[in-house]
């Protein structure tokens, strides 16, 4: 299940770097061997990366799972939170290429007074109360321990036990106190009252009320949609909103997810990946509710025979329409023996045709893209700053895939690098509307929480098609400040400071 990977610029040199979370020896959850260290790779700017794990102090401890990146103290440097089975860790970025473990000081060890240390899979940073400091949600899976793990067999073949045989756990919400410490507000906020089997988490303000909402993909359990009430509390609305189940009224093995506008109507939509036979639900935001368009969009046909983990909604060909990516592989690493299906699968790329439908273009994405493997998590960002979104995919017990986007077209682009002042410095939660000189208006928002256990480049990307400029760029910051820029040239990384 290991997934965690992140694309972020740890040293502020303008080049996105890579961080990979690794597991540990199952016996004792021991990470002392170098083969289990988490790994930080510095982007050299020439297509190569250098392992700087030791000098940075980011080896980690325990059995790691997912990662969340955000500047929680607004000092201008991205900090790292690692979610794990037996240990969670918060690493403060010191601004000199090194990190310090501040987990204990921050109060983010993830030990519940009643449940003990929960099995944390994913985590995400967002400012739920718009006070200018990033808060943290930690998504928990099931109650499990190596001491009590039952032996599960299929026709005398040992396999992993189904999550249906375990009790779920609630997620945890931590409020940033602004002094380097956090307060557990899970119960107070309402988040902790909902027991699930969480895997992926994504954020968006789906109803446009100015407060960031939360979507949690659950494994073999209905999804959660936490509506932010704007007063420090959340209401779970997935059933009423139409995103709890697929269109057949069934729970899926929900894993990775993304939550952003896929049809340029200004309302964030939801994409979730699952396992063989589930299809991967695509929910279109209709304002007060969501419509399951998985079948009519062509996504069901493309995904019914697949299992996937990581997921993302990005415009990979810069034509102005966001596409869909899924990192695919079977659940079991010995599925050939047990399920008689391959454990290694090719990745999936669905091109947005701009008319509400998607077409599978995976075969056209290159031989490396479609090479079958035990793909797990995925993170996204423009690694070489050429305006094309790249993909980093982790593989179970193997080397990751670094998929550089080599799309051959004349389409233009814009990447917006936000710097908050009254809002959180990363600008997470800011909503952006661009009106290209040609083509329809587009919408996106700042978030790093994408997919399954991953964290993506915080910069906000737009494909502009044939437009060589943006007539108007409008930003609605979490603080409520509205900022407008006129006549913005295309094909640049534009830094915008909140004012």
CSV table of C-alpha atoms in Angstrom, one decimal:
chain,number,residue,atom,x,y,z
A,1,UNK,CA,0.0,0.0,0.0
A,2,UNK,CA,3.0,2.3,0.3
A,3,UNK,CA,2.3,5.4,-1.8
A,4,UNK,CA,3.9,8.6,-0.5
A,5,UNK,CA,5.7,10.9,-2.9
A,6,UNK,CA,5.9,14.7,-3.1
A,7,UNK,CA,6.8,17.3,-5.6
A,8,UNK,CA,7.9,20.5,-3.9
A,9,UNK,CA,10.7,23.1,-3.9
A,10,UNK,CA,12.4,22.5,-0.6
A,11,UNK,CA,15.3,25.0,-1.1
A,12,UNK,CA,13.5,27.8,-3.0
A,13,UNK,CA,15.7,27.6,-6.1
A,14,UNK,CA,12.6,27.5,-8.4
A,15,UNK,CA,13.1,23.9,-9.3
A,16,UNK,CA,10.6,21.3,-7.9
A,17,UNK,CA,12.4,18.5,-5.9
A,18,UNK,CA,11.2,15.0,-5.0
A,19,UNK,CA,10.6,13.2,-1.7
A,20,UNK,CA,9.7,9.5,-1.4
A,21,UNK,CA,8.2,7.9,1.7
A,22,UNK,CA,9.3,4.3,2.4
A,23,UNK,CA,8.2,1.6,4.7
A,24,UNK,CA,10.2,-0.4,7.3
A,25,UNK,CA,10.9,-4.0,8.3
A,26,UNK,CA,7.5,-5.3,9.3
A,27,UNK,CA,9.0,-6.9,12.4
A,28,UNK,CA,9.1,-4.0,14.9
A,29,UNK,CA,8.5,-1.4,12.1
A,30,UNK,CA,12.2,-0.9,12.1
A,31,UNK,CA,13.6,1.7,9.7
A,32,UNK,CA,17.3,1.5,10.7
A,33,UNK,CA,18.4,-0.1,7.4
A,34,UNK,CA,19.2,2.4,4.6
A,35,UNK,CA,16.9,0.4,2.3
A,36,UNK,CA,14.0,1.7,4.2
A,37,UNK,CA,15.0,5.4,4.5
A,38,UNK,CA,12.7,8.0,3.1
A,39,UNK,CA,14.5,9.8,0.3
A,40,UNK,CA,14.9,13.5,-0.7
A,41,UNK,CA,16.2,14.3,-4.2
A,42,UNK,CA,17.4,17.7,-5.2
A,43,UNK,CA,16.5,18.9,-8.7
A,44,UNK,CA,19.8,19.8,-10.4
A,45,UNK,CA,18.0,21.7,-13.2
A,46,UNK,CA,19.6,19.5,-15.9
A,47,UNK,CA,17.3,16.5,-15.9
A,48,UNK,CA,19.1,14.8,-13.0
A,49,UNK,CA,18.5,14.7,-9.2
A,50,UNK,CA,20.9,14.3,-6.3
A,51,UNK,CA,20.1,12.3,-3.2
A,52,UNK,CA,20.4,14.8,-0.3
A,53,UNK,CA,18.5,12.8,2.3
A,54,UNK,CA,21.3,12.6,4.9
A,55,UNK,CA,22.4,16.2,4.7
A,56,UNK,CA,18.7,17.3,4.9
A,57,UNK,CA,17.9,15.1,7.9
A,58,UNK,CA,14.9,13.4,6.2
A,59,UNK,CA,15.5,9.7,6.7
A,60,UNK,CA,12.4,9.4,8.7
A,61,UNK,CA,11.3,6.8,11.3
A,62,UNK,CA,8.8,4.0,11.4
A,63,UNK,CA,6.7,2.6,8.6
A,64,UNK,CA,5.8,5.6,6.4
A,65,UNK,CA,2.8,5.8,4.2
A,66,UNK,CA,1.8,9.3,2.9
A,67,UNK,CA,3.0,12.8,2.8
A,68,UNK,CA,1.7,16.3,3.1
A,69,UNK,CA,3.7,19.4,2.2
A,70,UNK,CA,2.9,23.0,3.3
A,71,UNK,CA,4.5,26.0,4.9
A,72,UNK,CA,2.8,25.8,8.3
A,73,UNK,CA,4.7,28.6,10.0
A,74,UNK,CA,4.7,31.1,7.0
A,75,UNK,CA,8.4,31.5,7.0
A,76,UNK,CA,8.6,30.9,3.2
A,77,UNK,CA,10.0,27.4,3.3
A,78,UNK,CA,7.9,24.2,2.7
A,79,UNK,CA,7.6,21.9,5.6
A,80,UNK,CA,7.0,18.1,5.5
A,81,UNK,CA,4.5,15.9,7.3
A,82,UNK,CA,4.8,12.1,7.0
A,83,UNK,CA,1.8,9.9,7.9
A,84,UNK,CA,2.7,6.4,9.0
A,85,UNK,CA,1.5,3.1,10.5
A,86,UNK,CA,3.3,3.4,13.8
A,87,UNK,CA,4.7,6.9,13.7
A,88,UNK,CA,3.8,10.3,12.2
A,89,UNK,CA,6.4,13.0,11.8
A,90,UNK,CA,6.5,16.7,11.2
A,91,UNK,CA,9.7,18.1,9.7
A,92,UNK,CA,10.3,21.8,9.9
A,93,UNK,CA,12.3,23.3,7.0
A,94,UNK,CA,15.1,25.4,8.5
A,95,UNK,CA,15.7,27.3,5.3
A,96,UNK,CA,19.3,26.1,4.9
A,97,UNK,CA,18.8,22.8,3.2
A,98,UNK,CA,18.1,21.0,6.5
A,99,UNK,CA,15.0,19.9,8.4
A,100,UNK,CA,14.3,19.4,12.1
A,101,UNK,CA,11.8,16.8,13.6
A,102,UNK,CA,9.4,18.9,15.6
A,103,UNK,CA,6.6,16.3,15.9
A,104,UNK,CA,6.6,16.3,19.7
A,105,UNK,CA,6.7,20.1,20.1
A,106,UNK,CA,3.9,20.4,17.5
A,107,UNK,CA,1.7,17.8,19.1
A,108,UNK,CA,1.3,15.8,15.8
A,109,UNK,CA,2.4,12.3,16.8
A,110,UNK,CA,-1.1,11.0,15.9
A,111,UNK,CA,-1.7,9.2,19.2
A,112,UNK,CA,-5.4,9.2,20.0
A,113,UNK,CA,-6.3,9.1,23.7
A,114,UNK,CA,-8.6,6.1,23.2
A,115,UNK,CA,-7.3,4.4,20.1
A,116,UNK,CA,-3.6,4.9,20.6
A,117,UNK,CA,-1.4,5.4,17.4
A,118,UNK,CA,-3.7,5.1,14.4
A,119,UNK,CA,-2.7,3.8,11.0
A,120,UNK,CA,-2.4,7.0,9.1
A,121,UNK,CA,-2.3,6.8,5.3
A,122,UNK,CA,-2.7,10.3,3.9
A,123,UNK,CA,-2.5,13.9,5.2
A,124,UNK,CA,-3.2,17.3,3.8
A,125,UNK,CA,-2.7,21.0,4.6
A,126,UNK,CA,-5.4,23.6,4.3
A,127,UNK,CA,-6.6,26.6,6.2
A,128,UNK,CA,-10.1,25.6,7.3
A,129,UNK,CA,-10.8,28.8,9.3
A,130,UNK,CA,-9.0,31.3,7.0
A,131,UNK,CA,-6.9,32.7,9.9
A,132,UNK,CA,-3.7,32.7,7.7
A,133,UNK,CA,-2.2,29.5,9.1
A,134,UNK,CA,-2.3,26.0,7.5
A,135,UNK,CA,-4.2,23.4,9.5
A,136,UNK,CA,-3.7,19.6,9.0
A,137,UNK,CA,-6.0,16.7,8.4
A,138,UNK,CA,-4.6,13.2,8.9
A,139,UNK,CA,-6.6,10.4,7.2
A,140,UNK,CA,-6.6,7.1,9.1
A,141,UNK,CA,-7.3,3.6,7.7
A,142,UNK,CA,-8.2,0.6,9.9
A,143,UNK,CA,-7.3,-0.8,13.3
A,144,UNK,CA,-4.4,-3.1,12.8
A,145,UNK,CA,-1.3,-4.4,14.4
A,146,UNK,CA,1.3,-6.9,13.3
A,147,UNK,CA,0.8,-8.8,16.6
A,148,UNK,CA,-2.9,-9.4,15.8
A,149,UNK,CA,-2.7,-9.9,12.0
A,150,UNK,CA,-4.7,-12.9,11.0
A,151,UNK,CA,-3.5,-15.3,8.3
A,152,UNK,CA,-5.8,-15.0,5.2
A,153,UNK,CA,-5.7,-17.6,2.4
A,154,UNK,CA,-7.4,-18.2,-0.9
A,155,UNK,CA,-7.3,-21.8,-1.9
A,156,UNK,CA,-4.3,-22.3,0.4
A,157,UNK,CA,-2.4,-19.3,-1.0
A,158,UNK,CA,-1.5,-16.7,1.5
A,159,UNK,CA,-2.8,-13.2,0.7
A,160,UNK,CA,-3.6,-9.9,2.3
A,161,UNK,CA,-6.8,-9.8,4.4
A,162,UNK,CA,-9.7,-7.7,3.1
A,163,UNK,CA,-10.3,-4.3,4.8
A,164,UNK,CA,-13.9,-5.5,5.4
A,165,UNK,CA,-12.5,-7.6,8.2
A,166,UNK,CA,-11.2,-4.7,10.2
A,167,UNK,CA,-12.8,-1.8,12.1
A,168,UNK,CA,-12.3,1.6,10.6
A,169,UNK,CA,-10.8,4.7,12.3
A,170,UNK,CA,-11.9,8.4,12.2
A,171,UNK,CA,-9.7,11.0,10.6
A,172,UNK,CA,-8.0,13.7,12.8
A,173,UNK,CA,-8.1,17.4,12.3
A,174,UNK,CA,-5.4,19.6,13.9
A,175,UNK,CA,-5.8,23.4,14.3
A,176,UNK,CA,-2.6,25.5,13.8
A,177,UNK,CA,-2.2,27.7,16.8
A,178,UNK,CA,0.3,30.0,15.0
A,179,UNK,CA,3.1,29.3,17.5
A,180,UNK,CA,4.5,26.0,16.1
A,181,UNK,CA,1.9,23.9,18.0
A,182,UNK,CA,-1.3,22.3,17.0
A,183,UNK,CA,-4.6,21.5,18.8
A,184,UNK,CA,-6.5,18.4,18.1
A,185,UNK,CA,-10.0,19.6,17.1
A,186,UNK,CA,-11.2,16.3,15.6
A,187,UNK,CA,-14.2,15.9,17.9
A,188,UNK,CA,-15.0,19.6,18.3
A,189,UNK,CA,-15.0,20.1,14.5
A,190,UNK,CA,-17.1,17.0,13.8
A,191,UNK,CA,-14.5,15.3,11.7
A,192,UNK,CA,-13.7,12.7,14.4
A,193,UNK,CA,-17.3,11.6,14.7
A,194,UNK,CA,-17.2,9.7,11.4
A,195,UNK,CA,-15.5,6.4,11.3
A,196,UNK,CA,-14.3,5.3,7.8
A,197,UNK,CA,-11.4,3.5,6.2
A,198,UNK,CA,-9.7,6.6,4.7
A,199,UNK,CA,-7.2,6.5,1.8
A,200,UNK,CA,-7.2,9.7,-0.2
A,201,UNK,CA,-8.0,13.3,0.7
A,202,UNK,CA,-8.6,16.3,-1.4
A,203,UNK,CA,-9.8,19.9,-0.9
A,204,UNK,CA,-11.9,22.4,-2.7
A,205,UNK,CA,-14.6,25.0,-1.9
A,206,UNK,CA,-17.3,23.2,-3.8
A,207,UNK,CA,-20.2,25.5,-2.9
A,208,UNK,CA,-18.3,28.8,-3.3
A,209,UNK,CA,-18.9,30.1,0.2
A,210,UNK,CA,-15.3,31.0,0.9
A,211,UNK,CA,-14.4,28.0,3.1
A,212,UNK,CA,-12.5,25.0,2.0
A,213,UNK,CA,-14.3,21.6,2.1
A,214,UNK,CA,-12.9,18.1,2.4
A,215,UNK,CA,-13.4,15.0,0.4
A,216,UNK,CA,-12.2,11.6,1.8
A,217,UNK,CA,-12.1,8.5,-0.3
A,218,UNK,CA,-12.7,5.4,1.8
A,219,UNK,CA,-11.8,1.8,1.1
A,220,UNK,CA,-14.9,-0.5,0.9
A,221,UNK,CA,-16.9,2.1,2.7
A,222,UNK,CA,-18.8,5.1,1.5
A,223,UNK,CA,-17.0,8.3,0.8
A,224,UNK,CA,-17.1,11.4,3.1
A,225,UNK,CA,-17.7,15.0,2.0
A,226,UNK,CA,-17.1,17.3,4.9
A,227,UNK,CA,-18.8,20.7,4.3
A,228,UNK,CA,-17.1,23.5,6.1
A,229,UNK,CA,-19.7,25.4,8.0
A,230,UNK,CA,-17.4,28.4,8.5
A,231,UNK,CA,-17.5,28.3,12.3
A,232,UNK,CA,-14.9,25.7,13.0
A,233,UNK,CA,-17.3,22.8,12.4
A,234,UNK,CA,-18.0,20.4,9.5
A,235,UNK,CA,-21.1,18.6,8.4
A,236,UNK,CA,-20.7,15.3,6.6
A,237,UNK,CA,-22.9,15.6,3.4
A,238,UNK,CA,-21.7,12.9,1.0
A,239,UNK,CA,-25.0,11.1,0.8
A,240,UNK,CA,-27.1,14.2,0.3
A,241,UNK,CA,-24.5,15.6,-2.2
A,242,UNK,CA,-24.5,12.4,-4.2
A,243,UNK,CA,-20.8,11.4,-3.8
A,244,UNK,CA,-21.0,8.7,-1.1
A,245,UNK,CA,-21.5,5.8,-3.5
A,246,UNK,CA,-21.2,5.2,-7.2
A,247,UNK,CA,-24.1,5.5,-9.5
A,248,UNK,CA,-25.1,1.9,-8.7
A,249,UNK,CA,-25.5,2.8,-5.1
A,250,UNK,CA,-22.4,0.8,-4.0
A,251,UNK,CA,-19.3,1.6,-2.1
A,252,UNK,CA,-16.0,1.2,-3.9
A,253,UNK,CA,-12.5,0.5,-2.9
A,254,UNK,CA,-11.8,4.2,-2.9
A,255,UNK,CA,-8.1,5.2,-3.0
A,256,UNK,CA,-6.7,8.2,-4.8
A,257,UNK,CA,-8.8,11.3,-5.5
A,258,UNK,CA,-8.7,14.8,-6.9
A,259,UNK,CA,-11.2,17.6,-6.4
A,260,UNK,CA,-11.1,20.3,-9.1
A,261,UNK,CA,-13.1,21.8,-11.9
A,262,UNK,CA,-12.9,19.5,-14.9
A,263,UNK,CA,-15.4,21.2,-17.2
A,264,UNK,CA,-14.6,24.9,-16.9
A,265,UNK,CA,-17.9,25.9,-15.2
A,266,UNK,CA,-16.3,27.3,-12.1
A,267,UNK,CA,-17.4,24.4,-9.8
A,268,UNK,CA,-14.9,21.8,-8.5
A,269,UNK,CA,-15.7,18.2,-9.5
A,270,UNK,CA,-14.5,15.0,-7.9
A,271,UNK,CA,-12.7,12.0,-9.4
A,272,UNK,CA,-12.0,8.8,-7.4
A,273,UNK,CA,-10.1,5.7,-8.4
A,274,UNK,CA,-11.0,2.2,-7.1
A,275,UNK,CA,-10.4,-1.5,-8.0
A,276,UNK,CA,-11.3,-3.9,-10.8
A,277,UNK,CA,-15.1,-3.8,-11.4
A,278,UNK,CA,-15.7,-0.6,-9.5
A,279,UNK,CA,-15.1,1.8,-12.4
A,280,UNK,CA,-13.6,5.1,-11.3
A,281,UNK,CA,-16.4,7.5,-10.3
A,282,UNK,CA,-16.4,11.0,-11.8
A,283,UNK,CA,-18.8,13.4,-10.0
A,284,UNK,CA,-19.8,16.6,-11.8
A,285,UNK,CA,-20.6,19.5,-9.5
A,286,UNK,CA,-24.1,20.9,-10.2
A,287,UNK,CA,-24.1,23.5,-7.5
A,288,UNK,CA,-26.1,22.1,-4.7
A,289,UNK,CA,-25.4,18.4,-5.5
A,290,UNK,CA,-23.1,16.2,-7.7
A,291,UNK,CA,-24.1,14.2,-10.7
A,292,UNK,CA,-22.3,10.9,-11.4
A,293,UNK,CA,-21.2,11.2,-15.0
A,294,UNK,CA,-18.9,8.1,-15.0
A,295,UNK,CA,-20.8,6.3,-17.7
A,296,UNK,CA,-21.8,9.2,-20.0
A,297,UNK,CA,-18.4,10.7,-19.9
A,298,UNK,CA,-16.7,7.4,-21.1
A,299,UNK,CA,-14.7,7.0,-17.9
A,300,UNK,CA,-16.6,3.9,-16.9
A,301,UNK,CA,-15.7,2.1,-20.1
A,302,UNK,CA,-12.1,3.0,-19.8
A,303,UNK,CA,-11.7,2.0,-16.1
A,304,UNK,CA,-14.0,-1.0,-15.4
A,305,UNK,CA,-11.2,-3.4,-16.0
A,306,UNK,CA,-8.6,-1.5,-13.9
A,307,UNK,CA,-7.4,-1.0,-10.4
A,308,UNK,CA,-5.7,2.3,-9.5
A,309,UNK,CA,-4.1,4.1,-6.6
A,310,UNK,CA,-2.8,7.5,-7.4
A,311,UNK,CA,-4.9,10.0,-9.4
A,312,UNK,CA,-4.9,13.5,-10.7
A,313,UNK,CA,-6.8,16.1,-12.8
A,314,UNK,CA,-4.4,18.2,-14.9
A,315,UNK,CA,-4.2,19.7,-18.4
A,316,UNK,CA,-1.4,17.6,-19.7
A,317,UNK,CA,-1.6,18.9,-23.3
A,318,UNK,CA,-2.3,22.5,-22.5
A,319,UNK,CA,-5.4,22.7,-24.6
A,320,UNK,CA,-7.5,24.4,-21.9
A,321,UNK,CA,-9.3,21.2,-20.8
A,322,UNK,CA,-8.1,19.2,-17.8
A,323,UNK,CA,-7.3,15.5,-18.4
A,324,UNK,CA,-7.4,12.6,-16.0
A,325,UNK,CA,-4.5,10.4,-14.8
A,326,UNK,CA,-4.5,7.2,-12.8
A,327,UNK,CA,-1.6,5.1,-11.5
A,328,UNK,CA,-2.7,1.5,-12.0
A,329,UNK,CA,-1.8,-1.8,-10.5
A,330,UNK,CA,-3.6,-4.7,-8.8
A,331,UNK,CA,-4.2,-4.7,-5.1
A,332,UNK,CA,-2.3,-7.9,-4.4
A,333,UNK,CA,1.3,-8.4,-5.4
A,334,UNK,CA,0.6,-12.1,-6.0
A,335,UNK,CA,-2.7,-11.5,-7.8
A,336,UNK,CA,-1.6,-13.8,-10.6
A,337,UNK,CA,-1.9,-16.7,-8.2
A,338,UNK,CA,-5.0,-15.6,-6.2
A,339,UNK,CA,-7.2,-13.6,-8.7
A,340,UNK,CA,-5.7,-14.8,-11.9
A,341,UNK,CA,-5.1,-11.2,-13.1
A,342,UNK,CA,-1.8,-9.4,-13.6
A,343,UNK,CA,-0.4,-7.5,-10.6
A,344,UNK,CA,1.4,-5.1,-12.9
A,345,UNK,CA,-0.7,-2.7,-15.0
A,346,UNK,CA,0.0,0.2,-17.3
A,347,UNK,CA,-1.0,3.7,-16.2
A,348,UNK,CA,-4.1,5.5,-17.6
A,349,UNK,CA,-4.4,8.8,-19.3
A,350,UNK,CA,-7.8,10.1,-20.3
A,351,UNK,CA,-7.9,13.1,-22.6
A,352,UNK,CA,-10.7,15.6,-22.0
A,353,UNK,CA,-12.4,16.3,-25.3
A,354,UNK,CA,-14.0,19.5,-24.1
A,355,UNK,CA,-17.6,18.2,-24.6
A,356,UNK,CA,-18.1,16.2,-21.3
A,357,UNK,CA,-16.4,13.1,-22.6
A,358,UNK,CA,-13.0,11.5,-22.3
A,359,UNK,CA,-11.0,9.2,-24.5
A,360,UNK,CA,-8.2,6.8,-23.5
A,361,UNK,CA,-4.9,8.1,-25.0
A,362,UNK,CA,-2.5,6.0,-22.8
A,363,UNK,CA,-1.1,4.2,-25.8
A,364,UNK,CA,-0.1,7.5,-27.4
A,365,UNK,CA,1.7,8.7,-24.2
A,366,UNK,CA,5.0,6.8,-24.8
A,367,UNK,CA,6.4,3.3,-24.0
A,368,UNK,CA,7.5,4.3,-20.5
A,369,UNK,CA,4.0,5.6,-19.7
A,370,UNK,CA,2.3,2.3,-20.5
A,371,UNK,CA,5.0,-0.1,-19.1
A,372,UNK,CA,3.1,-2.3,-16.7
A,373,UNK,CA,4.3,-2.1,-13.1
A,374,UNK,CA,3.2,-2.2,-9.5
A,375,UNK,CA,2.3,1.5,-9.5
A,376,UNK,CA,1.0,3.1,-6.4
A,377,UNK,CA,1.1,6.8,-5.5
A,378,UNK,CA,1.5,9.8,-7.9
A,379,UNK,CA,2.4,13.4,-7.6
A,380,UNK,CA,2.4,16.1,-10.2
A,381,UNK,CA,4.4,19.2,-11.1
A,382,UNK,CA,6.4,20.9,-13.8
A,383,UNK,CA,9.8,19.5,-13.0
A,384,UNK,CA,11.7,21.4,-15.7
A,385,UNK,CA,9.6,24.6,-15.8
A,386,UNK,CA,8.7,24.2,-19.4
A,387,UNK,CA,4.9,24.7,-18.8
A,388,UNK,CA,4.0,21.0,-19.2
A,389,UNK,CA,2.8,19.0,-16.2
A,390,UNK,CA,5.0,16.0,-15.3
A,391,UNK,CA,4.2,13.0,-13.2
A,392,UNK,CA,6.1,11.1,-10.5
A,393,UNK,CA,4.8,7.6,-9.8
A,394,UNK,CA,5.9,5.2,-7.0
A,395,UNK,CA,6.2,1.5,-7.6
A,396,UNK,CA,5.9,-1.2,-4.9
A,397,UNK,CA,9.3,-2.7,-4.1
A,398,UNK,CA,10.8,-0.9,-7.1
A,399,UNK,CA,12.2,2.3,-8.5
A,400,UNK,CA,9.8,5.2,-9.2
A,401,UNK,CA,8.8,6.4,-12.6
A,402,UNK,CA,9.7,10.0,-13.5
A,403,UNK,CA,7.4,10.8,-16.5
A,404,UNK,CA,8.5,14.0,-18.2
A,405,UNK,CA,5.8,15.5,-20.4
A,406,UNK,CA,7.1,15.8,-24.0
A,407,UNK,CA,3.8,16.8,-25.6
A,408,UNK,CA,4.4,18.1,-29.1
A,409,UNK,CA,2.0,21.0,-29.8
A,410,UNK,CA,2.0,24.7,-30.0
A,411,UNK,CA,-0.3,25.3,-27.0
A,412,UNK,CA,0.4,28.0,-24.5
A,413,UNK,CA,0.4,27.9,-20.7
A,414,UNK,CA,0.5,29.9,-17.5
A,415,UNK,CA,1.7,28.8,-14.0
A,416,UNK,CA,0.7,31.0,-11.1
A,417,UNK,CA,3.0,31.0,-8.0
A,418,UNK,CA,1.0,32.5,-5.1
A,419,UNK,CA,2.5,34.3,-2.1
A,420,UNK,CA,0.0,34.9,0.6
A,421,UNK,CA,0.4,37.8,3.1
A,422,UNK,CA,-2.8,38.0,5.0
A,423,UNK,CA,-3.7,34.5,3.8
A,424,UNK,CA,-1.4,31.5,4.4
A,425,UNK,CA,1.9,32.1,2.6
A,426,UNK,CA,1.4,29.1,0.2
A,427,UNK,CA,-1.9,30.6,-0.8
A,428,UNK,CA,-3.6,27.2,-0.4
A,429,UNK,CA,-7.3,27.5,-0.9
A,430,UNK,CA,-7.0,30.5,-3.3
A,431,UNK,CA,-9.4,30.3,-6.2
A,432,UNK,CA,-8.2,31.5,-9.6
A,433,UNK,CA,-10.1,32.4,-12.7
A,434,UNK,CA,-8.3,33.1,-16.0
A,435,UNK,CA,-9.9,34.5,-19.1
A,436,UNK,CA,-7.6,33.7,-22.1
A,437,UNK,CA,-7.5,36.0,-25.1
A,438,UNK,CA,-9.1,33.1,-27.0
A,439,UNK,CA,-11.1,30.2,-25.6
A,440,UNK,CA,-13.4,29.9,-22.6
A,441,UNK,CA,-12.7,31.0,-19.0
A,442,UNK,CA,-10.9,28.5,-16.8
A,443,UNK,CA,-10.9,27.8,-13.1
A,444,UNK,CA,-8.5,26.2,-10.7
A,445,UNK,CA,-7.4,26.5,-7.1
A,446,UNK,CA,-4.2,26.1,-5.0
A,447,UNK,CA,-3.8,22.8,-3.3
A,448,UNK,CA,-1.0,20.2,-2.7
A,449,UNK,CA,-3.2,17.4,-1.6
A,450,UNK,CA,-3.8,15.2,-4.7
A,451,UNK,CA,-4.2,11.5,-5.3
A,452,UNK,CA,-3.3,8.9,-2.7
A,453,UNK,CA,-0.8,9.7,0.0
A,454,UNK,CA,0.9,12.2,-2.2
A,455,UNK,CA,1.6,15.9,-2.3
A,456,UNK,CA,1.9,17.9,-5.6
A,457,UNK,CA,3.5,21.2,-6.7
A,458,UNK,CA,1.6,24.0,-5.0
A,459,UNK,CA,1.9,26.2,-8.1
A,460,UNK,CA,-1.4,26.5,-10.1
A,461,UNK,CA,-1.2,25.4,-13.8
A,462,UNK,CA,-3.4,26.5,-16.7
A,463,UNK,CA,-3.2,25.3,-20.3
A,464,UNK,CA,-4.2,28.1,-22.6
A,465,UNK,CA,-4.5,26.5,-26.0
A,466,UNK,CA,-3.9,29.0,-28.8
A,467,UNK,CA,-4.1,32.0,-26.5
A,468,UNK,CA,-0.8,34.0,-26.2
A,469,UNK,CA,-2.1,36.0,-23.3
A,470,UNK,CA,-4.6,36.1,-20.5
A,471,UNK,CA,-7.0,39.1,-20.7
A,472,UNK,CA,-7.9,38.9,-17.1
A,473,UNK,CA,-6.6,36.8,-14.1
A,474,UNK,CA,-8.8,37.0,-10.9
A,475,UNK,CA,-7.7,35.6,-7.6
A,476,UNK,CA,-9.9,35.1,-4.6
A,477,UNK,CA,-7.6,34.6,-1.6
A,478,UNK,CA,-8.6,32.7,1.5
A,479,UNK,CA,-8.6,36.0,3.4
A,480,UNK,CA,-11.4,37.2,1.1
A,481,UNK,CA,-9.2,39.6,-0.8
A,482,UNK,CA,-9.9,39.8,-4.5
A,483,UNK,CA,-7.1,40.6,-6.8
A,484,UNK,CA,-7.2,41.2,-10.6
A,485,UNK,CA,-4.4,41.3,-13.1
A,486,UNK,CA,-5.0,42.4,-16.7
A,487,UNK,CA,-3.1,41.6,-19.9
A,488,UNK,CA,-0.9,38.8,-18.6
A,489,UNK,CA,1.5,37.2,-21.1
A,490,UNK,CA,1.4,33.5,-21.6
A,491,UNK,CA,4.2,31.0,-21.3
A,492,UNK,CA,5.5,32.2,-17.9
A,493,UNK,CA,5.7,31.3,-14.3
A,494,UNK,CA,3.9,34.3,-12.7
A,495,UNK,CA,4.5,35.1,-9.1
A,496,UNK,CA,1.6,37.0,-7.5
A,497,UNK,CA,1.8,38.5,-4.0
A,498,UNK,CA,-1.4,39.0,-2.1
A,499,UNK,CA,-2.3,42.7,-1.7
